[in-house]
């Protein structure tokens, strides 16, 4: 992407603006993206940091594809790839835009003191590091977070308590039960039964029938478990680990949705924004997006 020369002071001027708090969102999935949209509406500078595990499948609801310079727009906010801190500085100076980067948290911490850090990677079965004191406020989304231990505030993502805030204690553990959509639970997903390269000619929103070959994992065909629209599918060429979701069918017919934020994502994003508002109280103008 084109950037202005370093000597014009862009990187220092944008990162130093006290009226625009800086939020780092770990993850580029649909939940991370819903949070990024809400914070962008609230006037934050937002940077999404990609993590490869688990693979992102609901790409029509996420900023993930910006990493590949594809169009990635969610609820009116555009995600654009940033390969360096200077790229990030330039992008964050543009209205209605969030930066999506392969840079990791340790590299992003060099920008300036972080106002907010949100872990939205949804790594349900992995150990979670202590995020506290990395930013003025840290929020953990979903299983494996304990408010006051590895984050300041935790947000429930479990279907029975979505959006609940915890200022102390642990979120619910992952129960291996998929939330239901159009009457279907785990049966609407295709899970990897091996690791290897994933190849598919299909994209989000395709109409699929039961038994249709959606793609090939390590050379083996992976077939649709039911009729529906392709709500999620791992990007062609991705390296897939064992035991993760690589595709999702939406069986709801004309009510099927595969773009934009959904009700669950918005509930989690609203809870996250509320938690940050109470801790950061950013000085935001009412027309921050239109600047």
Short mmCIF file of C-alpha atoms in Angstrom, two decimals:
data_model
loop_
_atom_site.label_atom_id
_atom_site.label_comp_id
_atom_site.label_asym_id
_atom_site.label_seq_id
_atom_site.Cartn_x
_atom_site.Cartn_y
_atom_site.Cartn_z
CA UNK A 1 0.00 0.00 0.00
CA UNK A 2 1.13 3.59 -0.54
CA UNK A 3 2.34 5.52 2.49
CA UNK A 4 3.65 9.02 3.04
CA UNK A 5 7.31 9.46 3.92
CA UNK A 6 8.33 8.99 7.57
CA UNK A 7 9.78 12.52 7.67
CA UNK A 8 6.31 14.15 7.55
CA UNK A 9 5.75 13.07 11.14
CA UNK A 10 2.60 11.05 10.36
CA UNK A 11 3.40 8.15 12.65
CA UNK A 12 4.15 10.41 15.61
CA UNK A 13 1.25 12.81 15.05
CA UNK A 14 -1.45 10.14 14.77
CA UNK A 15 -0.23 7.94 17.58
CA UNK A 16 0.02 10.94 19.90
CA UNK A 17 -3.54 12.25 19.52
CA UNK A 18 -4.94 12.16 23.08
CA UNK A 19 -8.56 12.57 21.92
CA UNK A 20 -8.49 9.25 20.08
CA UNK A 21 -7.85 6.25 22.33
CA UNK A 22 -5.99 3.32 20.79
CA UNK A 23 -7.47 -0.20 20.96
CA UNK A 24 -5.69 -3.38 19.95
CA UNK A 25 -8.00 -6.32 19.16
CA UNK A 26 -6.34 -9.72 19.07
CA UNK A 27 -7.95 -11.79 16.32
CA UNK A 28 -9.52 -11.18 12.92
CA UNK A 29 -12.57 -13.44 13.28
CA UNK A 30 -16.21 -12.31 13.31
CA UNK A 31 -16.26 -11.60 17.06
CA UNK A 32 -13.04 -9.56 16.91
CA UNK A 33 -14.47 -7.71 13.92
CA UNK A 34 -17.79 -6.94 15.65
CA UNK A 35 -15.81 -5.46 18.54
CA UNK A 36 -13.64 -3.47 16.13
CA UNK A 37 -16.73 -2.07 14.39
CA UNK A 38 -18.28 -0.94 17.66
CA UNK A 39 -15.07 0.67 18.92
CA UNK A 40 -14.55 2.43 15.58
CA UNK A 41 -18.07 3.85 15.89
CA UNK A 42 -17.12 5.01 19.39
CA UNK A 43 -14.14 6.91 18.02
CA UNK A 44 -11.23 4.60 18.82
CA UNK A 45 -8.22 4.01 16.67
CA UNK A 46 -8.55 0.24 16.15
CA UNK A 47 -5.90 -2.26 15.09
CA UNK A 48 -6.72 -5.96 14.63
CA UNK A 49 -3.78 -8.33 15.07
CA UNK A 50 -4.07 -11.65 13.23
CA UNK A 51 -3.59 -14.98 14.96
CA UNK A 52 -3.62 -18.13 12.79
CA UNK A 53 -5.37 -20.42 15.28
CA UNK A 54 -8.15 -21.29 14.92
CA UNK A 55 -8.71 -20.57 11.21
CA UNK A 56 -11.26 -17.85 10.43
CA UNK A 57 -14.24 -19.29 8.57
CA UNK A 58 -16.98 -16.61 8.84
CA UNK A 59 -15.01 -14.32 6.58
CA UNK A 60 -18.04 -12.43 5.25
CA UNK A 61 -18.63 -11.22 8.81
CA UNK A 62 -15.01 -10.35 9.49
CA UNK A 63 -12.08 -8.17 8.48
CA UNK A 64 -9.87 -11.23 8.00
CA UNK A 65 -9.64 -11.07 4.20
CA UNK A 66 -8.06 -7.61 4.39
CA UNK A 67 -4.86 -9.48 5.24
CA UNK A 68 -4.87 -10.64 1.62
CA UNK A 69 -5.73 -7.18 0.24
CA UNK A 70 -9.30 -8.27 -0.49
CA UNK A 71 -12.28 -6.02 0.19
CA UNK A 72 -13.27 -6.37 3.85
CA UNK A 73 -16.14 -4.15 4.94
CA UNK A 74 -18.35 -4.84 7.96
CA UNK A 75 -21.33 -2.66 8.88
CA UNK A 76 -19.91 0.36 7.06
CA UNK A 77 -16.38 0.10 8.49
CA UNK A 78 -13.57 -0.91 6.16
CA UNK A 79 -10.62 -3.04 7.16
CA UNK A 80 -7.31 -2.48 5.36
CA UNK A 81 -4.04 -4.38 5.54
CA UNK A 82 -1.14 -2.73 7.34
CA UNK A 83 2.30 -4.31 7.20
CA UNK A 84 4.18 -1.80 9.35
CA UNK A 85 3.63 0.75 12.11
CA UNK A 86 3.80 3.50 9.51
CA UNK A 87 1.08 1.78 7.48
CA UNK A 88 -1.04 1.62 10.62
CA UNK A 89 -0.50 5.30 11.36
CA UNK A 90 -1.58 6.31 7.87
CA UNK A 91 -4.68 4.07 7.91
CA UNK A 92 -5.82 5.26 11.31
CA UNK A 93 -5.83 8.80 10.00
CA UNK A 94 -8.58 7.85 7.55
CA UNK A 95 -12.26 7.95 8.56
CA UNK A 96 -14.34 4.78 8.82
CA UNK A 97 -11.29 2.54 8.70
CA UNK A 98 -9.57 -0.02 10.93
CA UNK A 99 -6.12 -1.50 10.42
CA UNK A 100 -5.68 -5.26 10.00
CA UNK A 101 -2.14 -6.46 10.47
CA UNK A 102 0.01 -9.59 10.77
CA UNK A 103 2.10 -7.71 13.34
CA UNK A 104 1.91 -9.22 16.80
CA UNK A 105 1.17 -7.55 20.13
CA UNK A 106 4.83 -7.21 21.12
CA UNK A 107 5.44 -5.22 17.93
CA UNK A 108 2.29 -3.10 18.27
CA UNK A 109 3.20 -2.08 21.81
CA UNK A 110 5.92 0.11 20.29
CA UNK A 111 3.29 2.53 18.90
CA UNK A 112 2.41 4.21 22.17
CA UNK A 113 0.78 3.37 25.50
CA UNK A 114 -2.29 1.26 24.74
CA UNK A 115 -5.67 2.39 26.00
CA UNK A 116 -7.48 -0.91 25.41
CA UNK A 117 -6.48 -4.48 24.66
CA UNK A 118 -9.19 -7.00 23.77
CA UNK A 119 -8.40 -10.68 23.32
CA UNK A 120 -11.02 -11.90 20.85
CA UNK A 121 -9.10 -14.84 19.43
CA UNK A 122 -11.68 -17.29 20.85
CA UNK A 123 -9.01 -19.87 21.64
CA UNK A 124 -11.34 -21.91 23.83
CA UNK A 125 -8.98 -24.73 24.72
CA UNK A 126 -5.62 -22.98 25.03
CA UNK A 127 -3.87 -21.40 27.99
CA UNK A 128 -4.38 -17.65 28.13
CA UNK A 129 -1.54 -15.30 29.14
CA UNK A 130 -1.96 -12.54 31.71
CA UNK A 131 -2.92 -9.44 29.73
CA UNK A 132 -3.21 -7.06 32.67
CA UNK A 133 -1.04 -3.94 32.78
CA UNK A 134 -0.33 -4.15 29.04
CA UNK A 135 -3.04 -1.52 28.48
CA UNK A 136 -5.14 0.84 30.57
CA UNK A 137 -7.97 -1.68 30.30
CA UNK A 138 -7.82 -5.31 29.17
CA UNK A 139 -10.84 -7.40 28.21
CA UNK A 140 -10.94 -11.15 27.62
CA UNK A 141 -13.72 -12.68 25.54
CA UNK A 142 -14.97 -16.20 26.15
CA UNK A 143 -13.55 -19.30 27.88
CA UNK A 144 -10.20 -19.40 29.71
CA UNK A 145 -10.46 -15.84 31.06
CA UNK A 146 -10.56 -14.96 34.75
CA UNK A 147 -11.26 -11.33 35.56
CA UNK A 148 -8.64 -10.04 37.97
CA UNK A 149 -6.24 -12.86 37.08
CA UNK A 150 -5.47 -12.70 33.34
CA UNK A 151 -7.62 -9.71 32.31
CA UNK A 152 -9.30 -6.74 33.97
CA UNK A 153 -12.79 -7.59 32.72
CA UNK A 154 -14.13 -10.73 31.04
CA UNK A 155 -17.10 -11.02 28.69
CA UNK A 156 -19.16 -14.20 28.41
CA UNK A 157 -19.62 -15.65 24.94
CA UNK A 158 -21.56 -18.77 26.02
CA UNK A 159 -25.02 -18.93 24.38
CA UNK A 160 -26.77 -18.89 27.76
CA UNK A 161 -24.96 -15.78 29.00
CA UNK A 162 -23.74 -13.93 25.90
CA UNK A 163 -22.56 -10.42 26.71
CA UNK A 164 -22.48 -10.79 30.50
CA UNK A 165 -19.65 -8.84 32.15
CA UNK A 166 -17.43 -10.26 34.87
CA UNK A 167 -15.28 -7.97 36.98
CA UNK A 168 -14.16 -10.95 39.06
CA UNK A 169 -14.11 -14.69 38.49
CA UNK A 170 -13.93 -17.01 35.50
CA UNK A 171 -16.02 -17.20 32.37
CA UNK A 172 -17.82 -20.43 31.60
CA UNK A 173 -15.66 -23.23 30.31
CA UNK A 174 -16.15 -24.44 26.76
CA UNK A 175 -18.73 -27.24 26.80
CA UNK A 176 -18.22 -28.58 23.26
CA UNK A 177 -21.88 -27.80 22.49
CA UNK A 178 -22.46 -25.71 19.35
CA UNK A 179 -25.15 -23.06 19.59
CA UNK A 180 -28.13 -23.83 17.40
CA UNK A 181 -28.86 -22.03 14.16
CA UNK A 182 -32.01 -22.81 12.23
CA UNK A 183 -32.48 -25.93 14.34
CA UNK A 184 -28.98 -27.24 13.59
CA UNK A 185 -26.10 -27.52 16.03
CA UNK A 186 -22.69 -29.12 15.50
CA UNK A 187 -24.02 -30.99 12.48
CA UNK A 188 -23.89 -27.82 10.37
CA UNK A 189 -20.09 -27.67 10.63
CA UNK A 190 -17.33 -29.51 8.84
CA UNK A 191 -14.43 -30.29 11.17
CA UNK A 192 -10.92 -31.18 10.10
CA UNK A 193 -10.14 -34.86 10.67
CA UNK A 194 -6.49 -34.33 9.78
CA UNK A 195 -4.04 -31.48 9.35
CA UNK A 196 -2.87 -30.23 5.99
CA UNK A 197 -3.42 -27.73 3.18
CA UNK A 198 -7.01 -26.73 2.40
CA UNK A 199 -8.16 -26.13 -1.15
CA UNK A 200 -11.64 -24.96 -2.14
CA UNK A 201 -13.12 -23.20 -5.18
CA UNK A 202 -16.09 -21.94 -3.17
CA UNK A 203 -16.69 -18.68 -1.37
CA UNK A 204 -19.03 -17.36 1.30
CA UNK A 205 -22.73 -17.37 0.37
CA UNK A 206 -22.63 -20.26 -2.09
CA UNK A 207 -25.76 -22.46 -2.22
CA UNK A 208 -24.73 -25.98 -1.19
CA UNK A 209 -26.50 -29.34 -1.14
CA UNK A 210 -25.84 -32.28 1.16
CA UNK A 211 -22.94 -34.42 -0.02
CA UNK A 212 -21.45 -31.72 -2.25
CA UNK A 213 -17.65 -31.56 -2.08
CA UNK A 214 -16.85 -28.21 -0.50
CA UNK A 215 -13.10 -28.64 -0.71
CA UNK A 216 -10.16 -30.95 -0.18
CA UNK A 217 -8.13 -31.18 3.03
CA UNK A 218 -4.70 -32.73 2.51
CA UNK A 219 -6.08 -34.05 -0.78
CA UNK A 220 -9.15 -35.72 0.75
CA UNK A 221 -12.68 -34.53 -0.18
CA UNK A 222 -14.78 -32.81 2.53
CA UNK A 223 -18.51 -33.01 1.88
CA UNK A 224 -21.41 -30.82 2.99
CA UNK A 225 -23.32 -32.37 5.91
CA UNK A 226 -26.65 -30.76 4.88
CA UNK A 227 -28.32 -28.37 2.48
CA UNK A 228 -27.75 -24.68 3.11
CA UNK A 229 -25.79 -21.57 2.30
CA UNK A 230 -22.08 -21.46 2.97
CA UNK A 231 -21.92 -19.21 6.04
CA UNK A 232 -18.28 -19.91 6.67
CA UNK A 233 -15.35 -21.54 4.92
CA UNK A 234 -11.61 -21.37 5.53
CA UNK A 235 -9.75 -19.44 2.90
CA UNK A 236 -8.36 -21.39 -0.04
CA UNK A 237 -4.72 -22.28 0.56
CA UNK A 238 -4.92 -22.14 4.36
CA UNK A 239 -2.93 -24.60 6.46
CA UNK A 240 -5.47 -26.36 8.68
CA UNK A 241 -4.68 -28.06 12.00
CA UNK A 242 -6.51 -31.13 13.25
CA UNK A 243 -9.88 -30.80 14.99
CA UNK A 244 -11.01 -27.30 13.96
CA UNK A 245 -13.98 -25.96 12.01
CA UNK A 246 -13.24 -25.45 8.34
CA UNK A 247 -16.75 -24.77 7.01
CA UNK A 248 -20.27 -23.94 8.21
CA UNK A 249 -23.68 -24.28 6.55
CA UNK A 250 -26.62 -22.00 7.32
CA UNK A 251 -29.80 -24.08 6.87
CA UNK A 252 -32.26 -21.19 7.30
CA UNK A 253 -33.05 -20.74 3.61
CA UNK A 254 -34.03 -17.16 2.75
CA UNK A 255 -33.26 -16.12 6.33
CA UNK A 256 -29.63 -17.24 6.02
CA UNK A 257 -26.99 -14.59 6.80
CA UNK A 258 -23.30 -14.62 6.07
CA UNK A 259 -22.24 -10.93 5.98
CA UNK A 260 -22.15 -8.17 8.58
CA UNK A 261 -22.31 -8.54 12.34
CA UNK A 262 -24.90 -10.85 13.86
CA UNK A 263 -26.86 -10.57 17.10
CA UNK A 264 -24.29 -12.54 19.10
CA UNK A 265 -21.37 -10.48 17.85
CA UNK A 266 -23.17 -7.22 18.55
CA UNK A 267 -24.04 -8.30 22.11
CA UNK A 268 -20.41 -9.15 22.84
CA UNK A 269 -19.20 -5.93 21.20
CA UNK A 270 -21.67 -3.80 23.17
CA UNK A 271 -20.56 -5.43 26.43
CA UNK A 272 -16.91 -4.84 25.56
CA UNK A 273 -17.55 -1.19 24.72
CA UNK A 274 -19.41 -0.74 27.98
CA UNK A 275 -16.58 -2.25 29.99
CA UNK A 276 -14.05 0.04 28.33
CA UNK A 277 -16.26 3.10 28.73
CA UNK A 278 -16.41 2.65 32.48
CA UNK A 279 -12.64 2.23 32.78
CA UNK A 280 -11.22 4.57 30.16
CA UNK A 281 -13.88 7.29 29.79
CA UNK A 282 -12.32 8.41 26.49
CA UNK A 283 -12.77 11.98 25.34
CA UNK A 284 -14.52 11.26 22.07
CA UNK A 285 -16.23 13.68 19.75
CA UNK A 286 -19.69 12.72 18.54
CA UNK A 287 -18.53 12.83 14.95
CA UNK A 288 -15.23 10.96 15.29
CA UNK A 289 -15.94 8.78 12.27
CA UNK A 290 -16.66 11.80 10.08
CA UNK A 291 -13.42 13.62 10.93
#
